[in-house]
Amino acid sequence: MEDKQLNPNESIQLIEQMIRSTKNKLADDGVLLIFWGWLVVVSALVNYVGLQFQYENSGLVWAILMPVGGIFSALYGRYQNKQRNVKTALDGYLSYLWAGFGIALVITLVCGFSYGIKPVYFSLMILYGLATFVSGGLLGFKPLIYGGIASFICAVVSIFLSEMDQLLIIIIALLASYIIPGHLLRSKFKSQQNV
Amino acid sequence: MFKELDPILHSQLRLAVISILITVKEAEFNYLKEQTNATSGNLSVQLQKLKDANYIEVEKQFKNNYPLTICKITATGIKAFEEYVINLKKYITPN
């Protein structure tokens, strides 16, 4: 492109072309969704199997794996920031949404147990659902919206289950709201990179 | 009545840069270069003109010890772009 004068039609075309090429860039590669999805599923499974064998301390798996996840997320976020050479307003909205989600999650996990285990599991599924539902709306990516709704439904169903069975419904909620949409988002992101 | 189009925006590369910056929060020099296929030298000159007109803000930082230039559109730039588009429409559908 050079410093040449344009006629009005060329100007309009140029504006449209530049806006379109920047606007359509997908802001999320799905990596953190997949990572967290599997991490929580593994933790819930270990916890569930442990409880089946009357191993009371199996809940400790959360205390070990969740901080590992936090460290990985922070490092991956830094790496992503370095790779990215443009920041859209959408990137800003998403980072505030997920930061707010993270803070709410930590508060729920640290303080919520004074209400018992069931309200904590219930709140977790509501939080997962909210974050993926809003992300899906912002990204215009329907699987995340449906995943969010599925997580809300799981939360409601979990009221009628025992603490132990709640762990199983958390796994279903995670599959629907993180893992499946995460993989779909990842393949969409990859196909876009190859264009 | 035809109003004269803003000469700062009525140039291919400067208009391309402003059109990109209007859709994003901020963009690095390299991103603008990739999107516009401009040479570094020419892009620098045009960015300086936009900066002199107070249409964009240019921030110099360092990333992994390499200099990094980040560009953002200003309120003046947004207003100028909007007026440019309004005037452009008059040229295309003259009534």
mmCIF file of C-alpha atoms in Angstrom:
data_model
loop_
_atom_site.group_PDB
_atom_site.id
_atom_site.type_symbol
_atom_site.label_atom_id
_atom_site.label_comp_id
_atom_site.label_asym_id
_atom_site.label_seq_id
_atom_site.Cartn_x
_atom_site.Cartn_y
_atom_site.Cartn_z
ATOM 1 C CA MET A 1 0.000 0.000 0.000
ATOM 2 C CA GLU A 2 1.268 3.428 -0.871
ATOM 3 C CA ASP A 3 0.502 7.005 -0.053
ATOM 4 C CA LYS A 4 -1.813 7.497 -2.999
ATOM 5 C CA GLN A 5 -4.945 9.609 -3.294
ATOM 6 C CA LEU A 6 -8.249 7.781 -3.476
ATOM 7 C CA ASN A 7 -11.584 8.357 -5.116
ATOM 8 C CA PRO A 8 -14.649 8.128 -2.796
ATOM 9 C CA ASN A 9 -15.553 4.591 -3.917
ATOM 10 C CA GLU A 10 -12.049 3.327 -3.297
ATOM 11 C CA SER A 11 -12.155 4.951 0.139
ATOM 12 C CA ILE A 12 -15.343 3.120 1.113
ATOM 13 C CA GLN A 13 -13.956 -0.199 -0.137
ATOM 14 C CA LEU A 14 -10.726 0.279 1.766
ATOM 15 C CA ILE A 15 -12.520 1.129 5.026
ATOM 16 C CA GLU A 16 -14.775 -1.927 4.677
ATOM 17 C CA GLN A 17 -11.885 -4.238 3.886
ATOM 18 C CA MET A 18 -9.742 -3.086 6.823
ATOM 19 C CA ILE A 19 -12.595 -3.218 9.322
ATOM 20 C CA ARG A 20 -13.662 -6.683 8.151
ATOM 21 C CA SER A 21 -10.214 -8.262 8.302
ATOM 22 C CA THR A 22 -9.640 -7.084 11.877
ATOM 23 C CA LYS A 23 -13.142 -7.674 13.221
ATOM 24 C CA ASN A 24 -13.343 -11.335 12.197
ATOM 25 C CA LYS A 25 -10.300 -12.429 14.136
ATOM 26 C CA LEU A 26 -11.349 -14.975 16.751
ATOM 27 C CA ALA A 27 -10.190 -13.777 20.146
ATOM 28 C CA ASP A 28 -9.924 -17.131 21.899
ATOM 29 C CA ASP A 29 -7.980 -20.260 20.969
ATOM 30 C CA GLY A 30 -9.844 -22.530 23.420
ATOM 31 C CA VAL A 31 -6.669 -23.823 25.109
ATOM 32 C CA LEU A 32 -7.549 -22.653 28.621
ATOM 33 C CA LEU A 33 -11.113 -23.952 28.351
ATOM 34 C CA ILE A 34 -9.850 -27.426 27.397
ATOM 35 C CA PHE A 35 -7.125 -27.344 30.040
ATOM 36 C CA TRP A 36 -9.438 -26.300 32.891
ATOM 37 C CA GLY A 37 -12.175 -28.621 31.713
ATOM 38 C CA TRP A 38 -9.948 -31.695 31.939
ATOM 39 C CA LEU A 39 -8.237 -30.523 35.132
ATOM 40 C CA VAL A 40 -11.533 -30.160 36.996
ATOM 41 C CA VAL A 41 -12.878 -33.434 35.525
ATOM 42 C CA VAL A 42 -9.770 -35.322 36.714
ATOM 43 C CA SER A 43 -10.013 -33.718 40.167
ATOM 44 C CA ALA A 44 -13.707 -34.568 40.475
ATOM 45 C CA LEU A 45 -13.100 -38.160 39.316
ATOM 46 C CA VAL A 46 -10.217 -38.710 41.757
ATOM 47 C CA ASN A 47 -12.337 -37.220 44.524
ATOM 48 C CA TYR A 48 -15.314 -39.431 43.573
ATOM 49 C CA VAL A 49 -13.333 -42.666 43.305
ATOM 50 C CA GLY A 50 -11.571 -41.825 46.588
ATOM 51 C CA LEU A 51 -14.903 -41.364 48.355
ATOM 52 C CA GLN A 52 -16.162 -44.676 46.927
ATOM 53 C CA PHE A 53 -13.244 -46.371 48.676
ATOM 54 C CA GLN A 54 -13.907 -44.373 51.858
ATOM 55 C CA TYR A 55 -10.708 -42.430 51.409
ATOM 56 C CA GLU A 56 -11.695 -39.200 53.156
ATOM 57 C CA ASN A 57 -8.661 -37.186 52.115
ATOM 58 C CA SER A 58 -9.322 -37.573 48.388
ATOM 59 C CA GLY A 59 -10.680 -34.002 48.425
ATOM 60 C CA LEU A 60 -7.065 -32.871 48.744
ATOM 61 C CA VAL A 61 -6.683 -33.408 44.997
ATOM 62 C CA TRP A 62 -8.455 -30.047 44.533
ATOM 63 C CA ALA A 63 -6.001 -28.243 46.789
ATOM 64 C CA ILE A 64 -3.119 -29.614 44.704
ATOM 65 C CA LEU A 65 -4.416 -29.403 41.126
ATOM 66 C CA MET A 66 -6.233 -26.046 41.298
ATOM 67 C CA PRO A 67 -3.126 -23.985 42.173
ATOM 68 C CA VAL A 68 -1.254 -25.864 39.409
ATOM 69 C CA GLY A 69 -4.010 -24.735 37.054
ATOM 70 C CA GLY A 70 -3.734 -21.169 38.299
ATOM 71 C CA ILE A 71 0.005 -21.070 37.623
ATOM 72 C CA PHE A 72 -0.404 -22.584 34.135
ATOM 73 C CA SER A 73 -3.170 -20.070 33.293
ATOM 74 C CA ALA A 74 -1.049 -17.124 34.365
ATOM 75 C CA LEU A 75 1.921 -18.357 32.295
ATOM 76 C CA TYR A 76 -0.229 -19.123 29.271
ATOM 77 C CA GLY A 77 -1.918 -15.711 29.534
ATOM 78 C CA ARG A 78 1.493 -14.043 29.471
ATOM 79 C CA TYR A 79 2.580 -16.119 26.478
ATOM 80 C CA GLN A 80 -0.641 -15.246 24.609
ATOM 81 C CA ASN A 81 -0.164 -11.548 25.306
ATOM 82 C CA LYS A 82 3.318 -11.724 23.826
ATOM 83 C CA GLN A 83 2.082 -13.454 20.681
ATOM 84 C CA ARG A 84 -0.710 -10.980 20.097
ATOM 85 C CA ASN A 85 0.079 -7.780 18.225
ATOM 86 C CA VAL A 86 -3.389 -6.285 18.299
ATOM 87 C CA LYS A 87 -5.872 -5.822 21.119
ATOM 88 C CA THR A 88 -9.550 -5.487 20.361
ATOM 89 C CA ALA A 89 -12.170 -4.161 22.760
ATOM 90 C CA LEU A 90 -13.453 -7.753 22.871
ATOM 91 C CA ASP A 91 -10.133 -9.000 24.307
ATOM 92 C CA GLY A 92 -10.603 -6.455 27.090
ATOM 93 C CA TYR A 93 -14.183 -7.567 27.872
ATOM 94 C CA LEU A 94 -13.179 -11.236 27.905
ATOM 95 C CA SER A 95 -10.215 -10.717 30.193
ATOM 96 C CA TYR A 96 -12.382 -8.788 32.699
ATOM 97 C CA LEU A 97 -15.067 -11.457 32.549
ATOM 98 C CA TRP A 98 -12.616 -14.308 33.233
ATOM 99 C CA ALA A 99 -10.690 -12.351 35.868
ATOM 100 C CA GLY A 100 -13.986 -11.634 37.665
ATOM 101 C CA PHE A 101 -14.928 -15.299 37.314
ATOM 102 C CA GLY A 102 -11.567 -16.334 38.788
ATOM 103 C CA ILE A 103 -11.985 -14.039 41.789
ATOM 104 C CA ALA A 104 -15.560 -15.251 42.393
ATOM 105 C CA LEU A 105 -14.368 -18.856 42.124
ATOM 106 C CA VAL A 106 -11.549 -18.408 44.647
ATOM 107 C CA ILE A 107 -13.887 -16.646 47.114
ATOM 108 C CA THR A 108 -16.445 -19.449 46.715
ATOM 109 C CA LEU A 109 -13.823 -22.148 47.257
ATOM 110 C CA VAL A 110 -12.109 -20.436 50.190
ATOM 111 C CA CYS A 111 -15.125 -19.066 52.072
ATOM 112 C CA GLY A 112 -18.072 -21.064 50.749
ATOM 113 C CA PHE A 113 -17.412 -24.297 52.650
ATOM 114 C CA SER A 114 -18.733 -22.721 55.860
ATOM 115 C CA TYR A 115 -22.154 -23.272 54.208
ATOM 116 C CA GLY A 116 -21.304 -26.915 53.487
ATOM 117 C CA ILE A 117 -20.128 -28.765 50.407
ATOM 118 C CA LYS A 118 -23.393 -28.837 48.444
ATOM 119 C CA PRO A 119 -23.843 -25.044 48.130
ATOM 120 C CA VAL A 120 -20.217 -24.789 46.949
ATOM 121 C CA TYR A 121 -20.689 -27.361 44.159
ATOM 122 C CA PHE A 122 -23.948 -25.685 43.205
ATOM 123 C CA SER A 123 -22.283 -22.232 43.036
ATOM 124 C CA LEU A 124 -19.381 -23.619 41.000
ATOM 125 C CA MET A 125 -21.722 -24.842 38.283
ATOM 126 C CA ILE A 126 -23.594 -21.521 38.240
ATOM 127 C CA LEU A 127 -20.266 -19.657 37.910
ATOM 128 C CA TYR A 128 -18.986 -21.984 35.141
ATOM 129 C CA GLY A 129 -22.274 -21.546 33.320
ATOM 130 C CA LEU A 130 -22.263 -17.759 33.625
ATOM 131 C CA ALA A 131 -18.685 -17.361 32.376
ATOM 132 C CA THR A 132 -19.127 -19.648 29.357
ATOM 133 C CA PHE A 133 -22.592 -18.273 28.531
ATOM 134 C CA VAL A 134 -21.321 -14.668 28.426
ATOM 135 C CA SER A 135 -18.114 -15.659 26.570
ATOM 136 C CA GLY A 136 -20.211 -17.465 23.976
ATOM 137 C CA GLY A 137 -22.337 -14.369 23.489
ATOM 138 C CA LEU A 138 -19.309 -12.070 23.164
ATOM 139 C CA LEU A 139 -17.508 -14.385 20.739
ATOM 140 C CA GLY A 140 -20.677 -15.186 18.831
ATOM 141 C CA PHE A 141 -19.956 -18.880 19.439
ATOM 142 C CA LYS A 142 -23.123 -20.899 20.083
ATOM 143 C CA PRO A 143 -21.607 -24.113 21.583
ATOM 144 C CA LEU A 144 -20.371 -22.027 24.530
ATOM 145 C CA ILE A 145 -23.820 -20.490 25.024
ATOM 146 C CA TYR A 146 -25.470 -23.932 25.011
ATOM 147 C CA GLY A 147 -22.712 -25.238 27.318
ATOM 148 C CA GLY A 148 -23.453 -22.404 29.753
ATOM 149 C CA ILE A 149 -27.157 -23.277 29.757
ATOM 150 C CA ALA A 150 -26.318 -26.966 30.288
ATOM 151 C CA SER A 151 -24.200 -25.993 33.286
ATOM 152 C CA PHE A 152 -27.130 -24.015 34.771
ATOM 153 C CA ILE A 153 -29.368 -27.053 34.342
ATOM 154 C CA CYS A 154 -26.771 -29.301 36.002
ATOM 155 C CA ALA A 155 -26.652 -26.869 38.948
ATOM 156 C CA VAL A 156 -30.424 -27.094 39.424
ATOM 157 C CA VAL A 157 -30.431 -30.911 39.097
ATOM 158 C CA SER A 158 -27.567 -31.148 41.619
ATOM 159 C CA ILE A 159 -29.839 -29.843 44.399
ATOM 160 C CA PHE A 160 -31.598 -33.215 44.384
ATOM 161 C CA LEU A 161 -28.407 -35.302 44.522
ATOM 162 C CA SER A 162 -26.097 -36.434 47.295
ATOM 163 C CA GLU A 163 -22.725 -34.721 47.788
ATOM 164 C CA MET A 164 -20.977 -37.647 46.147
ATOM 165 C CA ASP A 165 -23.243 -37.728 43.095
ATOM 166 C CA GLN A 166 -22.798 -33.965 42.767
ATOM 167 C CA LEU A 167 -19.208 -34.699 41.748
ATOM 168 C CA LEU A 168 -20.538 -36.696 38.790
ATOM 169 C CA ILE A 169 -22.846 -33.914 37.679
ATOM 170 C CA ILE A 170 -19.956 -31.434 37.890
ATOM 171 C CA ILE A 171 -18.154 -33.685 35.388
ATOM 172 C CA ILE A 172 -21.170 -33.553 33.060
ATOM 173 C CA ALA A 173 -21.356 -29.748 33.467
ATOM 174 C CA LEU A 174 -17.667 -29.425 32.611
ATOM 175 C CA LEU A 175 -17.956 -31.670 29.559
ATOM 176 C CA ALA A 176 -20.856 -29.603 28.258
ATOM 177 C CA SER A 177 -19.601 -26.125 29.088
ATOM 178 C CA TYR A 178 -15.794 -26.370 28.816
ATOM 179 C CA ILE A 179 -14.459 -29.486 27.130
ATOM 180 C CA ILE A 180 -16.768 -29.921 24.111
ATOM 181 C CA PRO A 181 -17.074 -26.170 23.280
ATOM 182 C CA GLY A 182 -13.337 -25.776 24.014
ATOM 183 C CA HIS A 183 -12.385 -28.396 21.411
ATOM 184 C CA LEU A 184 -14.844 -26.928 18.893
ATOM 185 C CA LEU A 185 -13.455 -23.443 19.494
ATOM 186 C CA ARG A 186 -9.922 -24.737 19.106
ATOM 187 C CA SER A 187 -10.646 -26.331 15.727
ATOM 188 C CA LYS A 188 -12.400 -23.145 14.541
ATOM 189 C CA PHE A 189 -9.420 -21.082 15.700
ATOM 190 C CA LYS A 190 -6.980 -23.398 13.934
ATOM 191 C CA SER A 191 -8.902 -23.384 10.656
ATOM 192 C CA GLN A 192 -8.922 -19.587 10.797
ATOM 193 C CA GLN A 193 -5.154 -19.500 11.297
ATOM 194 C CA ASN A 194 -4.687 -21.566 8.148
ATOM 195 C CA VAL A 195 -6.693 -19.216 5.914
ATOM 196 C CA MET B 1 -22.690 21.212 -1.648
ATOM 197 C CA PHE B 2 -19.568 19.074 -1.609
ATOM 198 C CA LYS B 3 -17.463 19.482 1.452
ATOM 199 C CA GLU B 4 -13.791 18.866 0.926
ATOM 200 C CA LEU B 5 -12.612 15.525 2.273
ATOM 201 C CA ASP B 6 -10.129 15.676 5.126
ATOM 202 C CA PRO B 7 -6.733 15.578 3.333
ATOM 203 C CA ILE B 8 -5.115 13.787 6.264
ATOM 204 C CA LEU B 9 -7.480 10.846 5.929
ATOM 205 C CA HIS B 10 -7.912 10.986 2.158
ATOM 206 C CA SER B 11 -4.790 8.970 1.446
ATOM 207 C CA GLN B 12 -4.732 5.203 1.048
ATOM 208 C CA LEU B 13 -2.354 4.196 3.804
ATOM 209 C CA ARG B 14 -3.460 6.704 6.427
ATOM 210 C CA LEU B 15 -7.111 5.807 5.841
ATOM 211 C CA ALA B 16 -6.284 2.102 6.137
ATOM 212 C CA VAL B 17 -4.494 2.682 9.459
ATOM 213 C CA ILE B 18 -7.359 4.750 10.891
ATOM 214 C CA SER B 19 -9.931 2.155 9.721
ATOM 215 C CA ILE B 20 -8.042 -0.557 11.591
ATOM 216 C CA LEU B 21 -7.556 1.529 14.730
ATOM 217 C CA ILE B 22 -11.245 2.447 14.845
ATOM 218 C CA THR B 23 -12.121 -1.243 15.362
ATOM 219 C CA VAL B 24 -9.457 -2.135 17.930
ATOM 220 C CA LYS B 25 -8.316 -0.913 21.309
ATOM 221 C CA GLU B 26 -4.681 -0.749 20.239
ATOM 222 C CA ALA B 27 -2.465 -2.252 17.562
ATOM 223 C CA GLU B 28 1.262 -2.828 17.269
ATOM 224 C CA PHE B 29 3.280 -1.403 14.406
ATOM 225 C CA ASN B 30 3.818 -4.898 12.986
ATOM 226 C CA TYR B 31 0.105 -5.634 12.921
ATOM 227 C CA LEU B 32 -0.551 -2.439 10.935
ATOM 228 C CA LYS B 33 2.290 -3.358 8.619
ATOM 229 C CA GLU B 34 0.914 -6.878 8.010
ATOM 230 C CA GLN B 35 -2.617 -5.653 7.371
ATOM 231 C CA THR B 36 -1.682 -2.816 5.040
ATOM 232 C CA ASN B 37 1.283 -4.449 3.251
ATOM 233 C CA ALA B 38 3.139 -1.164 3.605
ATOM 234 C CA THR B 39 6.886 -0.761 3.971
ATOM 235 C CA SER B 40 8.163 0.132 7.443
ATOM 236 C CA GLY B 41 9.553 3.444 6.220
ATOM 237 C CA ASN B 42 6.353 4.590 4.577
ATOM 238 C CA LEU B 43 4.199 3.416 7.471
ATOM 239 C CA SER B 44 6.376 5.343 9.961
ATOM 240 C CA VAL B 45 6.029 8.535 7.931
ATOM 241 C CA GLN B 46 2.247 8.197 7.685
ATOM 242 C CA LEU B 47 1.895 7.363 11.394
ATOM 243 C CA GLN B 48 3.872 10.498 12.206
ATOM 244 C CA LYS B 49 1.466 12.580 10.074
ATOM 245 C CA LEU B 50 -1.525 11.087 11.879
ATOM 246 C CA LYS B 51 0.176 11.740 15.196
ATOM 247 C CA ASP B 52 0.942 15.359 14.265
ATOM 248 C CA ALA B 53 -2.751 15.846 13.472
ATOM 249 C CA ASN B 54 -3.502 14.388 16.924
ATOM 250 C CA TYR B 55 -5.581 11.595 15.326
ATOM 251 C CA ILE B 56 -3.562 8.819 16.961
ATOM 252 C CA GLU B 57 -1.428 8.258 20.036
ATOM 253 C CA VAL B 58 1.867 6.477 19.576
ATOM 254 C CA GLU B 59 3.470 4.760 22.527
ATOM 255 C CA LYS B 60 6.975 3.324 22.501
ATOM 256 C CA GLN B 61 7.649 0.297 24.682
ATOM 257 C CA PHE B 62 9.995 -2.643 24.831
ATOM 258 C CA LYS B 63 9.058 -6.291 24.279
ATOM 259 C CA ASN B 64 11.805 -8.898 24.815
ATOM 260 C CA ASN B 65 14.388 -6.111 24.478
ATOM 261 C CA TYR B 66 13.043 -5.065 21.081
ATOM 262 C CA PRO B 67 11.443 -1.665 20.616
ATOM 263 C CA LEU B 68 7.706 -1.876 20.236
ATOM 264 C CA THR B 69 5.396 0.805 18.844
ATOM 265 C CA ILE B 70 1.756 0.728 19.922
ATOM 266 C CA CYS B 71 -0.864 2.886 18.208
ATOM 267 C CA LYS B 72 -4.279 3.964 19.474
ATOM 268 C CA ILE B 73 -6.890 6.223 17.920
ATOM 269 C CA THR B 74 -7.721 9.441 19.861
ATOM 270 C CA ALA B 75 -11.127 11.110 20.365
ATOM 271 C CA THR B 76 -10.084 13.676 17.723
ATOM 272 C CA GLY B 77 -9.246 10.835 15.356
ATOM 273 C CA ILE B 78 -12.613 9.140 15.896
ATOM 274 C CA LYS B 79 -14.432 12.415 15.205
ATOM 275 C CA ALA B 80 -12.374 13.063 12.079
ATOM 276 C CA PHE B 81 -13.047 9.546 10.811
ATOM 277 C CA GLU B 82 -16.800 9.898 11.401
ATOM 278 C CA GLU B 83 -16.905 13.237 9.583
ATOM 279 C CA TYR B 84 -14.851 11.775 6.741
ATOM 280 C CA VAL B 85 -17.363 8.936 6.322
ATOM 281 C CA ILE B 86 -20.331 11.361 6.418
ATOM 282 C CA ASN B 87 -18.742 13.535 3.732
ATOM 283 C CA LEU B 88 -17.805 10.499 1.695
ATOM 284 C CA LYS B 89 -21.449 9.390 1.609
ATOM 285 C CA LYS B 90 -22.399 12.758 0.099
ATOM 286 C CA TYR B 91 -19.997 12.128 -2.780
ATOM 287 C CA ILE B 92 -21.424 8.700 -3.457
ATOM 288 C CA THR B 93 -25.131 9.570 -3.174
ATOM 289 C CA PRO B 94 -25.280 13.268 -4.088
ATOM 290 C CA ASN B 95 -28.668 14.783 -3.241
#
